[in-house]
XYZ file of C-alpha atoms in Angstrom:
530
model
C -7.901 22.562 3.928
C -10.022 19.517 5.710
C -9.777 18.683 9.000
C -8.767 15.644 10.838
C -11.649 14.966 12.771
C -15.695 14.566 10.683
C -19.335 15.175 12.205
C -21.189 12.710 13.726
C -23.807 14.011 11.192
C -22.070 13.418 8.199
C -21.147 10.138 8.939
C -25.063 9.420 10.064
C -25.950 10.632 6.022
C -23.785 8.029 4.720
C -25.459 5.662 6.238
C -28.779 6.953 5.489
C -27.804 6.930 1.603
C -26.513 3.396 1.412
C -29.572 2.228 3.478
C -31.872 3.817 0.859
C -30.534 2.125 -1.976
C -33.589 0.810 -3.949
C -34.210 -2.897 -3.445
C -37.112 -2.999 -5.903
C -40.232 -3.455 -2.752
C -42.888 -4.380 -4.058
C -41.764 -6.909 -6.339
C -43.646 -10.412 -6.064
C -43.607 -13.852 -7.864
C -46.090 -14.698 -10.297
C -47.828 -18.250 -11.632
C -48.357 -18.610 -15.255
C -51.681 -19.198 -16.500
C -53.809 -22.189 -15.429
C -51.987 -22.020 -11.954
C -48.615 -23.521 -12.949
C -45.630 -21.385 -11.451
C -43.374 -20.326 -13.380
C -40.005 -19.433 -11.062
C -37.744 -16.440 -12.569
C -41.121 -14.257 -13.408
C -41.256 -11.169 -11.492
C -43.664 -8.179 -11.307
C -42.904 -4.909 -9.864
C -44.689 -2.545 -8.636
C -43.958 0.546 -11.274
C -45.365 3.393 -8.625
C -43.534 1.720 -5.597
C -40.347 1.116 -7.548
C -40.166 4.996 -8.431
C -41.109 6.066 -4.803
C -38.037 3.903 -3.915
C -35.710 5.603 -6.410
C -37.024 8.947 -5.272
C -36.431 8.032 -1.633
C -32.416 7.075 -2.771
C -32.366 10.371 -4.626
C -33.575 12.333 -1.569
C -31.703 10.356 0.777
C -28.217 11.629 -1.289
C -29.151 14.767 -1.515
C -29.871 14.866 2.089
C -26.538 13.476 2.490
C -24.546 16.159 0.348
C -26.753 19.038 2.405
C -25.802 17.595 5.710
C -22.211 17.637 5.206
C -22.551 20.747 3.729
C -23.690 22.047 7.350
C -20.311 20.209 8.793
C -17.971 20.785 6.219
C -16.706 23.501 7.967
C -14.703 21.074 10.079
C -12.704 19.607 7.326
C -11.797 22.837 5.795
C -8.746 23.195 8.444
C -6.115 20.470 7.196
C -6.013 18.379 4.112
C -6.555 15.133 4.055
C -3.863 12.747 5.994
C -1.270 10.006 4.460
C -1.177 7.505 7.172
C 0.224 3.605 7.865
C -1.395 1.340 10.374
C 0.306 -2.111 10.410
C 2.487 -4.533 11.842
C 5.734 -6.054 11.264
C 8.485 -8.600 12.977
C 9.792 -5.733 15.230
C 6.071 -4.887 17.030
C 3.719 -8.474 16.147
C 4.651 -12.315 16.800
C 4.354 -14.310 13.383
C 1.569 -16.075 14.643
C -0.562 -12.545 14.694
C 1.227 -11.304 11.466
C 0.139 -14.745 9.628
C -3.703 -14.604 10.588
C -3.156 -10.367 9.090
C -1.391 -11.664 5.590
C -3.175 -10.998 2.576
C -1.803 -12.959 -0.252
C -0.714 -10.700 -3.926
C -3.023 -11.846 -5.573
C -5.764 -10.630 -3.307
C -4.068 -6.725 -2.766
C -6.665 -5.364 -5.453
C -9.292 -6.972 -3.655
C -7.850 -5.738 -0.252
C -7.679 -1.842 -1.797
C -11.368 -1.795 -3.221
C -12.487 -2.904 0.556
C -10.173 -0.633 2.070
C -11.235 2.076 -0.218
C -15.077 1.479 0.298
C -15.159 2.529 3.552
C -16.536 6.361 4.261
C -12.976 8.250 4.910
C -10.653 6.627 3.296
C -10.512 7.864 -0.195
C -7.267 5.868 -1.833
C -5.026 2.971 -0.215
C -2.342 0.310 -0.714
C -1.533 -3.114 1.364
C 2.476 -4.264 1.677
C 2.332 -7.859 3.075
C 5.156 -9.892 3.098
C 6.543 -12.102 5.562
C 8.087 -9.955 8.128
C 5.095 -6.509 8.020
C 1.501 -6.353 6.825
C 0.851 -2.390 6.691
C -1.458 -0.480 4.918
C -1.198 2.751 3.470
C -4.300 5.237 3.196
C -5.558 8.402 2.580
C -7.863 9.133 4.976
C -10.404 12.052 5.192
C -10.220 11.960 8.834
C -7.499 10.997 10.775
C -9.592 9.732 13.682
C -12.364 8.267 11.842
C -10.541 6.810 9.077
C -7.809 5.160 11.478
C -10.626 3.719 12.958
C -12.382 2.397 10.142
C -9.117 0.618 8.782
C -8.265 -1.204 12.363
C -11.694 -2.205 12.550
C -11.189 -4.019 9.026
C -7.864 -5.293 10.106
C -9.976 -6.689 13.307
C -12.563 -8.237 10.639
C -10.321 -9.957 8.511
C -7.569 -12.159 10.361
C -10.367 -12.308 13.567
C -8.386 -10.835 16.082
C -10.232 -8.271 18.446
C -8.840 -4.585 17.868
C -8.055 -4.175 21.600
C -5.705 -6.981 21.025
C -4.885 -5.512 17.532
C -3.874 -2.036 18.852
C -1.265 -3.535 21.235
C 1.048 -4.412 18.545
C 0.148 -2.071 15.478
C 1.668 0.836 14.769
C 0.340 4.344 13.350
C 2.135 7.373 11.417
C 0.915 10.217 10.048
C 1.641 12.488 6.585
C 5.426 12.887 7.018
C 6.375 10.258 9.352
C 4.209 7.758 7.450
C 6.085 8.567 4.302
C 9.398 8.246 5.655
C 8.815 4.949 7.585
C 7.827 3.345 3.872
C 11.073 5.416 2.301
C 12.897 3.375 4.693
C 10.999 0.192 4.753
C 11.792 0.196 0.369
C 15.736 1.170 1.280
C 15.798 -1.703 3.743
C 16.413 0.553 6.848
C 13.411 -1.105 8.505
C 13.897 -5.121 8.136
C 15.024 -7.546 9.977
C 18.127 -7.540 7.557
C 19.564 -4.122 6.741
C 19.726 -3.410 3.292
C 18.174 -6.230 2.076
C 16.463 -6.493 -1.652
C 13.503 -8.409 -1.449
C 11.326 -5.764 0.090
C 12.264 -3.077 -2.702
C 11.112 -5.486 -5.406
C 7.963 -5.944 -3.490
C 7.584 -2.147 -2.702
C 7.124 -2.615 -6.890
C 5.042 -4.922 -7.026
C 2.701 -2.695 -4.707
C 3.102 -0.321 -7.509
C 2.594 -2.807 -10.514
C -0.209 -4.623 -8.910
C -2.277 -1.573 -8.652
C -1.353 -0.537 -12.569
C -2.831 -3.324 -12.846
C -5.660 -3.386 -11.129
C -6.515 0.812 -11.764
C -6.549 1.047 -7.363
C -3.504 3.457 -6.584
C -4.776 6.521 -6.217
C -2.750 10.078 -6.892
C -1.010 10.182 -3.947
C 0.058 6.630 -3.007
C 0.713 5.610 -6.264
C 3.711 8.924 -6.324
C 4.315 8.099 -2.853
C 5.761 4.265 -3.589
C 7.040 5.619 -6.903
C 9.040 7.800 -4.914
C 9.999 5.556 -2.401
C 11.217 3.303 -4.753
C 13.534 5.814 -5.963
C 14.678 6.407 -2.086
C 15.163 2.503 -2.179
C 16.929 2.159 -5.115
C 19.355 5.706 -4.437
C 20.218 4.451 -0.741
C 21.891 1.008 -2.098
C 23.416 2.976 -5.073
C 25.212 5.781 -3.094
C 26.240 4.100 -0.008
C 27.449 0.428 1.074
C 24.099 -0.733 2.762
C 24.092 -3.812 0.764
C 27.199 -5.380 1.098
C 27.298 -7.458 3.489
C 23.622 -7.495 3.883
C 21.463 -10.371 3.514
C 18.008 -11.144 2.850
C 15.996 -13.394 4.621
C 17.006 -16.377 2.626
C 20.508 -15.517 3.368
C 20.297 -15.415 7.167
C 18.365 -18.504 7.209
C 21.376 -20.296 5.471
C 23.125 -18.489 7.951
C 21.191 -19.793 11.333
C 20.992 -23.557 9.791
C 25.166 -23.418 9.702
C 25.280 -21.677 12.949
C 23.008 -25.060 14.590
C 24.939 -27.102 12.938
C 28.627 -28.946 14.608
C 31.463 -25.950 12.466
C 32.966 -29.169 10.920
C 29.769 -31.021 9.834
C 27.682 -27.694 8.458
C 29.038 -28.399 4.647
C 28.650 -32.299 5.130
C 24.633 -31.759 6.397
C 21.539 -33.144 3.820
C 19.807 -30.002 2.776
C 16.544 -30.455 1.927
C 14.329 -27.217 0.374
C 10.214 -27.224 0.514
C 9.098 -24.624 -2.240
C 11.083 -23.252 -5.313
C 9.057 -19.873 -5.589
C 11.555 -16.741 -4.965
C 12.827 -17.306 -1.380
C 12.972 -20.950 -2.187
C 15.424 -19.938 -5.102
C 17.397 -18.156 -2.908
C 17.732 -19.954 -0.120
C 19.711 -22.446 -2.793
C 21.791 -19.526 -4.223
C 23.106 -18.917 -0.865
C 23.885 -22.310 0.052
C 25.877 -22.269 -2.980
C 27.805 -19.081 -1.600
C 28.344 -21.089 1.626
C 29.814 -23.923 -0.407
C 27.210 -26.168 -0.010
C 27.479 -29.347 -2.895
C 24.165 -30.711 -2.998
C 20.077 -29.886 -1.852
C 17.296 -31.647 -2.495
C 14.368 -29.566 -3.597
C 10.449 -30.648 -3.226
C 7.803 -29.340 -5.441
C 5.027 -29.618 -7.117
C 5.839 -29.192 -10.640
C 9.392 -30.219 -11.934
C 9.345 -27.163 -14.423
C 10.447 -25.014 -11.815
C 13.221 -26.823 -10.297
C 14.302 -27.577 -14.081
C 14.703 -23.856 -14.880
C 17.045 -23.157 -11.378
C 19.065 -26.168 -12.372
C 19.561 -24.273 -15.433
C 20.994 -20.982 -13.665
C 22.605 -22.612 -11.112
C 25.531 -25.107 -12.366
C 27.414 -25.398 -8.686
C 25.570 -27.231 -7.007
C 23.941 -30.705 -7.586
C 19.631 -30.009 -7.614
C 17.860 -33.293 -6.715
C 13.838 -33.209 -7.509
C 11.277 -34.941 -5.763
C 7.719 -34.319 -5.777
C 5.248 -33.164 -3.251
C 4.166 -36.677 -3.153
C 7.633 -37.800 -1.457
C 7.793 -34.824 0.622
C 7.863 -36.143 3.874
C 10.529 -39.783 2.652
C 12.799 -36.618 1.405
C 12.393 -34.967 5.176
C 13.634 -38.527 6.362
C 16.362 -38.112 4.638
C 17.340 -34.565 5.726
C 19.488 -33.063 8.546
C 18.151 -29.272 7.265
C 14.684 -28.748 6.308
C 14.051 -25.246 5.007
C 10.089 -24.461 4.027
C 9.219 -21.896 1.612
C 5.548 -22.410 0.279
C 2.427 -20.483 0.009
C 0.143 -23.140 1.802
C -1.867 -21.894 4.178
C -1.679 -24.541 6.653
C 1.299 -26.305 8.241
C 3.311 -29.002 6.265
C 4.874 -30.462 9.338
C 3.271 -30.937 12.783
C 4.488 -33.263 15.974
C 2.957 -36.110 14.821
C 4.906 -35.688 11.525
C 7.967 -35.552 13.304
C 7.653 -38.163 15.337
C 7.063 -40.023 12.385
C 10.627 -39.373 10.969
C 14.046 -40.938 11.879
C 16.550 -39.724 14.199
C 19.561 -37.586 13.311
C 23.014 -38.728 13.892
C 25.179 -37.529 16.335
C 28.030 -36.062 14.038
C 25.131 -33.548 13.093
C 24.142 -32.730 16.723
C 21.432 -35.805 17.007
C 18.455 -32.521 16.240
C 16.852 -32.340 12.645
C 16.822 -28.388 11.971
C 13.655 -27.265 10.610
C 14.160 -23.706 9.147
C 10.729 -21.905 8.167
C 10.963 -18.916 6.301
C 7.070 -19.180 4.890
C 4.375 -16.841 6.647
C 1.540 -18.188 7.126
C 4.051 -20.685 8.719
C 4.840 -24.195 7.294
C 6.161 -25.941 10.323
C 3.667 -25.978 13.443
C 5.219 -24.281 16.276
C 4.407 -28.128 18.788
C 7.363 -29.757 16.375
C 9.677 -28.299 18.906
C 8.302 -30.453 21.213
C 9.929 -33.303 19.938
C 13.210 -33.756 21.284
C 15.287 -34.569 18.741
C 13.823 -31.293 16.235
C 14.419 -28.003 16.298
C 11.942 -25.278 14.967
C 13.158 -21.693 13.769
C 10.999 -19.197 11.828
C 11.504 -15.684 10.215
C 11.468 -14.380 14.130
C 14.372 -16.271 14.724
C 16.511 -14.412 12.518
C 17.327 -11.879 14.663
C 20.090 -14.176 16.429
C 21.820 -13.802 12.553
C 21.783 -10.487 12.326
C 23.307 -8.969 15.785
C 26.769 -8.720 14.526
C 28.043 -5.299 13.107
C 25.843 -2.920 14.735
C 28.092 0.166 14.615
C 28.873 -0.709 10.559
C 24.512 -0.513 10.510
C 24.474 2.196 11.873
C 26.718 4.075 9.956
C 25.484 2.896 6.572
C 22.003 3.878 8.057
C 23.076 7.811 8.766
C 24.220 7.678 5.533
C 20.864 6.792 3.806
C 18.849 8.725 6.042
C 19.987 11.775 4.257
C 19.070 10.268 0.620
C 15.798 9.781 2.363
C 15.254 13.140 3.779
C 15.787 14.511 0.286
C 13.325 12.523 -1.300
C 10.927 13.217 1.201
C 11.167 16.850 0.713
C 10.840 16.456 -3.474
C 7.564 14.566 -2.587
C 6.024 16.805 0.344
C 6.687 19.889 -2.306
C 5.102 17.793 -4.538
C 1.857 17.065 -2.473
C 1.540 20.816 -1.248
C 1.521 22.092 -5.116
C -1.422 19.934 -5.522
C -3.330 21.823 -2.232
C -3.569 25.078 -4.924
C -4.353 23.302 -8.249
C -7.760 23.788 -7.661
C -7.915 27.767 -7.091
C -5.163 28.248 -9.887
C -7.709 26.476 -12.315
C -11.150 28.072 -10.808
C -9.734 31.366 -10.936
C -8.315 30.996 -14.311
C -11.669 30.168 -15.421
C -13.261 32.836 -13.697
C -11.070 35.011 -15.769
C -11.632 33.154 -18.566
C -15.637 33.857 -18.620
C -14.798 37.734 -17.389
C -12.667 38.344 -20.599
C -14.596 36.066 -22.892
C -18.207 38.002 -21.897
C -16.899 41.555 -21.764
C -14.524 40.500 -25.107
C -17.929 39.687 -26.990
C -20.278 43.023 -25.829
C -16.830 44.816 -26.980
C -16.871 43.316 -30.631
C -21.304 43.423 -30.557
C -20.801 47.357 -30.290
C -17.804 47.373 -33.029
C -20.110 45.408 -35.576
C -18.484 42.136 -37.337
C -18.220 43.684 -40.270
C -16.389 46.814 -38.998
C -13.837 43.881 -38.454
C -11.016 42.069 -40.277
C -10.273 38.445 -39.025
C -6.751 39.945 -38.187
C -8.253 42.683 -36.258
C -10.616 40.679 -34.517
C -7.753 37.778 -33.670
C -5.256 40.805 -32.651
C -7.894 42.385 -30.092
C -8.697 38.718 -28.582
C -5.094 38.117 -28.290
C -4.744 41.721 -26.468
C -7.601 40.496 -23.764
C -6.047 37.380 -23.281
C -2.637 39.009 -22.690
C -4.465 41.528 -20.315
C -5.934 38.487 -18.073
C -2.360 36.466 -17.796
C -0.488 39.915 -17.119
C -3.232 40.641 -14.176
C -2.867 36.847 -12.832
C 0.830 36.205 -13.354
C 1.272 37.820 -9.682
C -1.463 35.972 -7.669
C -0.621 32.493 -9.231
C 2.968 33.120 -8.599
C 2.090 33.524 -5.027
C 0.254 30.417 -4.787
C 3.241 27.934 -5.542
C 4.452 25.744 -3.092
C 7.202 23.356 -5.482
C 9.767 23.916 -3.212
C 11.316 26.188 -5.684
C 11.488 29.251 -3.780
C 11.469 30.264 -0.251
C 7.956 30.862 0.571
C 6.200 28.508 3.206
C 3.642 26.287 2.518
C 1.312 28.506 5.249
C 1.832 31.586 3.569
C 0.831 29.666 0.074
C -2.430 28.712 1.620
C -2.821 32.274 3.299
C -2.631 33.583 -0.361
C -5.300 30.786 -1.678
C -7.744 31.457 1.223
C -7.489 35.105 0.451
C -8.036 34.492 -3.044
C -10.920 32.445 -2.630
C -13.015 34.828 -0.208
C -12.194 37.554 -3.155
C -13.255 36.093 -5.748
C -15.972 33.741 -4.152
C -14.245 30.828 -5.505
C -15.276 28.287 -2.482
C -12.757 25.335 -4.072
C -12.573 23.879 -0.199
C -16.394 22.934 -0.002
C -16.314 22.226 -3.695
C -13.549 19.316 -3.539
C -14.983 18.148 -0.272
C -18.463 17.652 -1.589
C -17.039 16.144 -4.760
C -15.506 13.765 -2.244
C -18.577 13.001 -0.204
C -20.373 12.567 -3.412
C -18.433 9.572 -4.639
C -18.517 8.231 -1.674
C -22.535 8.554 -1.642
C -23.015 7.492 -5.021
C -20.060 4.444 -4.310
C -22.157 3.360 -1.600
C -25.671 3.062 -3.117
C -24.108 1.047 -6.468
């Protein structure tokens, strides 16, 4: 198995191979006849060119013999599962907005992530309340490291200031906390939906894209079926809401009890949230919103579903007449930068005092919509996805209940996949041993039917004494490859498994640890110089 922690010297041969990636030296400009230039012609230098690819081809070799020296150090533990991130219980929005990496971006994200030297396969989960990423890492230390220092990169934060708020978990622990993250044990809302659909589209994006690897594509497949079990066998979702829902929620808890139906809604964005946010103002009895965005398709198409409630349109041009006109402003769009600042509210017209004399600005969008100064103003009032934690205090001992409940689902699941991942820690002696047995029978079968003669032989002779050496080699293996399962299907440990495959492997000089490790280093090499 590999260890947690890689050589100094390893690492140093990764950098020696990418550094000695041939950048053609030698190579120089030349003019065209008669002294005109002629740009775009190059010459090359054919002996310094192939010195240069010789120096990359030592350089990886090098590389592959070095670790080979420290390998020794990743043979005790496989490789870790691990989550470094932030969410809306550890990280103010204004960090977790600088750390958001839009959808469309996630393959992007996962071929950085995956580019660096120990982390062989990862995913991202953004949304609006957690940005975590989910790795593989060939060392712990290292690889932890390497993805914090990315994190750091990326949103501009230093990683001393990072490390205050993120969080880290390890192989099991890292697998439950996204088990309960897709059943909706860890958001802000228990039980609520949206984060199992976008647990998918972690999954769908990397189809997609071809960037899940092996083990975090099964572990989100899995998790999704945690998520979707947990709201199928217990009550977790009713009287849950999602994010949309408590914002609803917080605007009618602001507003005077006899005035909250009576208010001018107003709605920034009709994406998913945006839709939402009106399909819970219909459950709340609202009559009428006004909805700004920029295409009228959009707002056609909820019209459509939505036949309670009377769907104004305006257009992004009129955006800020329509916030004149509102007591409620909710903002649900993908800009990056703010729709509303002071000066914007300053600009617009004061609120009577039947509604409480404040205009409520409810910003469910990260990166946020509304700049954090408009509370400044005196008659507005700003409240983002932080703020919903005032909307969700009530029922804790009905949580917490529902969340005992699901934990067990959980803890099943994440047994099914942990005897999953083990059985894959012997694939690799069950098939090199089966193939040394396959060359023993096959080279002893053929000196066997050489001192016979072929024609001594009939073909059913000859297929009935193959058939008996094949039978011979899967009677003598049916014991050792019955001792090296670890599916959770019988009562041996996953130690004693490995005990057996480490014993097998010094027997039968089979040396699959240094093999898979090397085959490992030596993508990474060859990733590196391309």
């Amino acid at each position: 198995m590999m260890a947690s922690t890689t050589s100094a010297t390893a690492a140093a041969a990764f950098g020696a191979a990418a550094a000695a990636k041939p950048l053609a030296p030698g190579c120089a400009r030349v003019p065209a006849a008669g002294g005109r230039r002629r740009s775009g012609v190059v010459r090359c230098d054919a002996g310094v060119e192939a010195q240069a690819q010789t120096a990359a081809k030592a350089a990886s070799i090098a590389a592959l013999e070095q670790f080979k020296i420290s390998a020794d150090r990743y043979m005790k533990e496989r490789s870790s599962i691990a989550v470094i991130g932030l969410s809306v219980h550890t990280a103010p929005v204004e960090m977790r907005e600088k750390l958001a990496v839009a959808e469309e971006l996630w393959p992007r994200a996962i071929s950085e992530l995956t580019s660096l030297n120990h982390i062989e396969e990862a995913a991202v989960l953004s949304t609006c309340n957690r940005m975590e990423i989910y790795v593989v890492a060939l060392s712990w230390n290292r690889g932890i490291r390497e993805v914090v220092d990315w994190m750091s990169k990326k949103s501009g934060i230093p990683a001393s200031e990072l490390r205050e708020h993120l969080f880290m978990l390890r192989d099991s622990d890292a697998t439950r906390h996204l088990f309960e993250v897709s059943a909706g044990l860890d958001s802000l809302v228990l039980g609520e939906g949206q984060i199992l659909a976008q647990v998918k589209q972690v999954v769908r994006s990397g189809q997609n894209s071809g960037g899940l690897g092996k083990n975090i594509d099964r572990m989100f497949k899995d998790a999704i079926t945690a998520g979707k079990r947990v709201r199928c066998e217990t009550n977790i979702s009713s009287g849950a809401v999602s994010v949309s829902s408590a914002a609803v929620e917080l605007a009618l808890m602001k507003l005077p009890k006899s005035e909250g139906l009576s208010a001018r809604m107003l709605l920034i964005g009709a994406g998913k949230m945006g839709k939402l946010v009106i399909k819970h103002l219909i459950a709340k009895g609202c009559k009428k919103v006004v909805v700004v965005n920029r295409s009228v398709e959009r707002v056609d198409a909820i019209r459509e579903e939505m036949k309670d409630i009377e769907i104004v349109y305006r257009p992004l041009s009129e955006m800020y007449e329509a916030a004149a006109e509102a007591d409620v402003v909710f903002t649900s769009t993908a800009s990056e930068t703010p729709l509303f600042t002071k000066e914007h509210a300053e600009a617009l017209p004061s609120i009577s005092d039947a509604m409480g004399g404040v205009r409520l600005f409810v910003d469910i969008s990260v990166p946020r919509n509304v700049s954090a100064c408009v509370s400044e103003v005196d008659c507005a009032r700003v409240y983002n996805v932080d703020d919903l934690k005032e909307v969700v205090e009530a029922n804790k001992e009905d949580r917490l209940r529902k969340a005992m409940e699901a934990q067990t689902i959980i803890t099943q699941e994440l047994k099914r996949f942990e005897a999953w991942r083990d059985s894959l820690e012997t694939v690799p002696t069950i098939k090199k041993l089966r193939s040394y047995a396959d060359r023993i029978r096959a080279s002893e079968l053929e000196k066997c039917l050489q001192k016979i003669g072929e024609d001594a032989l009939t073909k059913k002779m000859r297929r009935a004494i193959e058939e008996l050496s094949t039978g011979i080699v899967n009677k003598l293996l049916h014991g050792p490859l019955q001792h090296l399962r670890c599916d959770g299907s019988d009562s041996r440990t996953l130690d004693e498994t490995l005990d057996n495959m480490h014993a097998l492997n010094r027997m039968f000089s089979l040396d699959t640890e240094k093999a898979i490790v090397e085959q490992k280093i030596r993508a990474k090499v060859e990733k590196t110089q391309n």
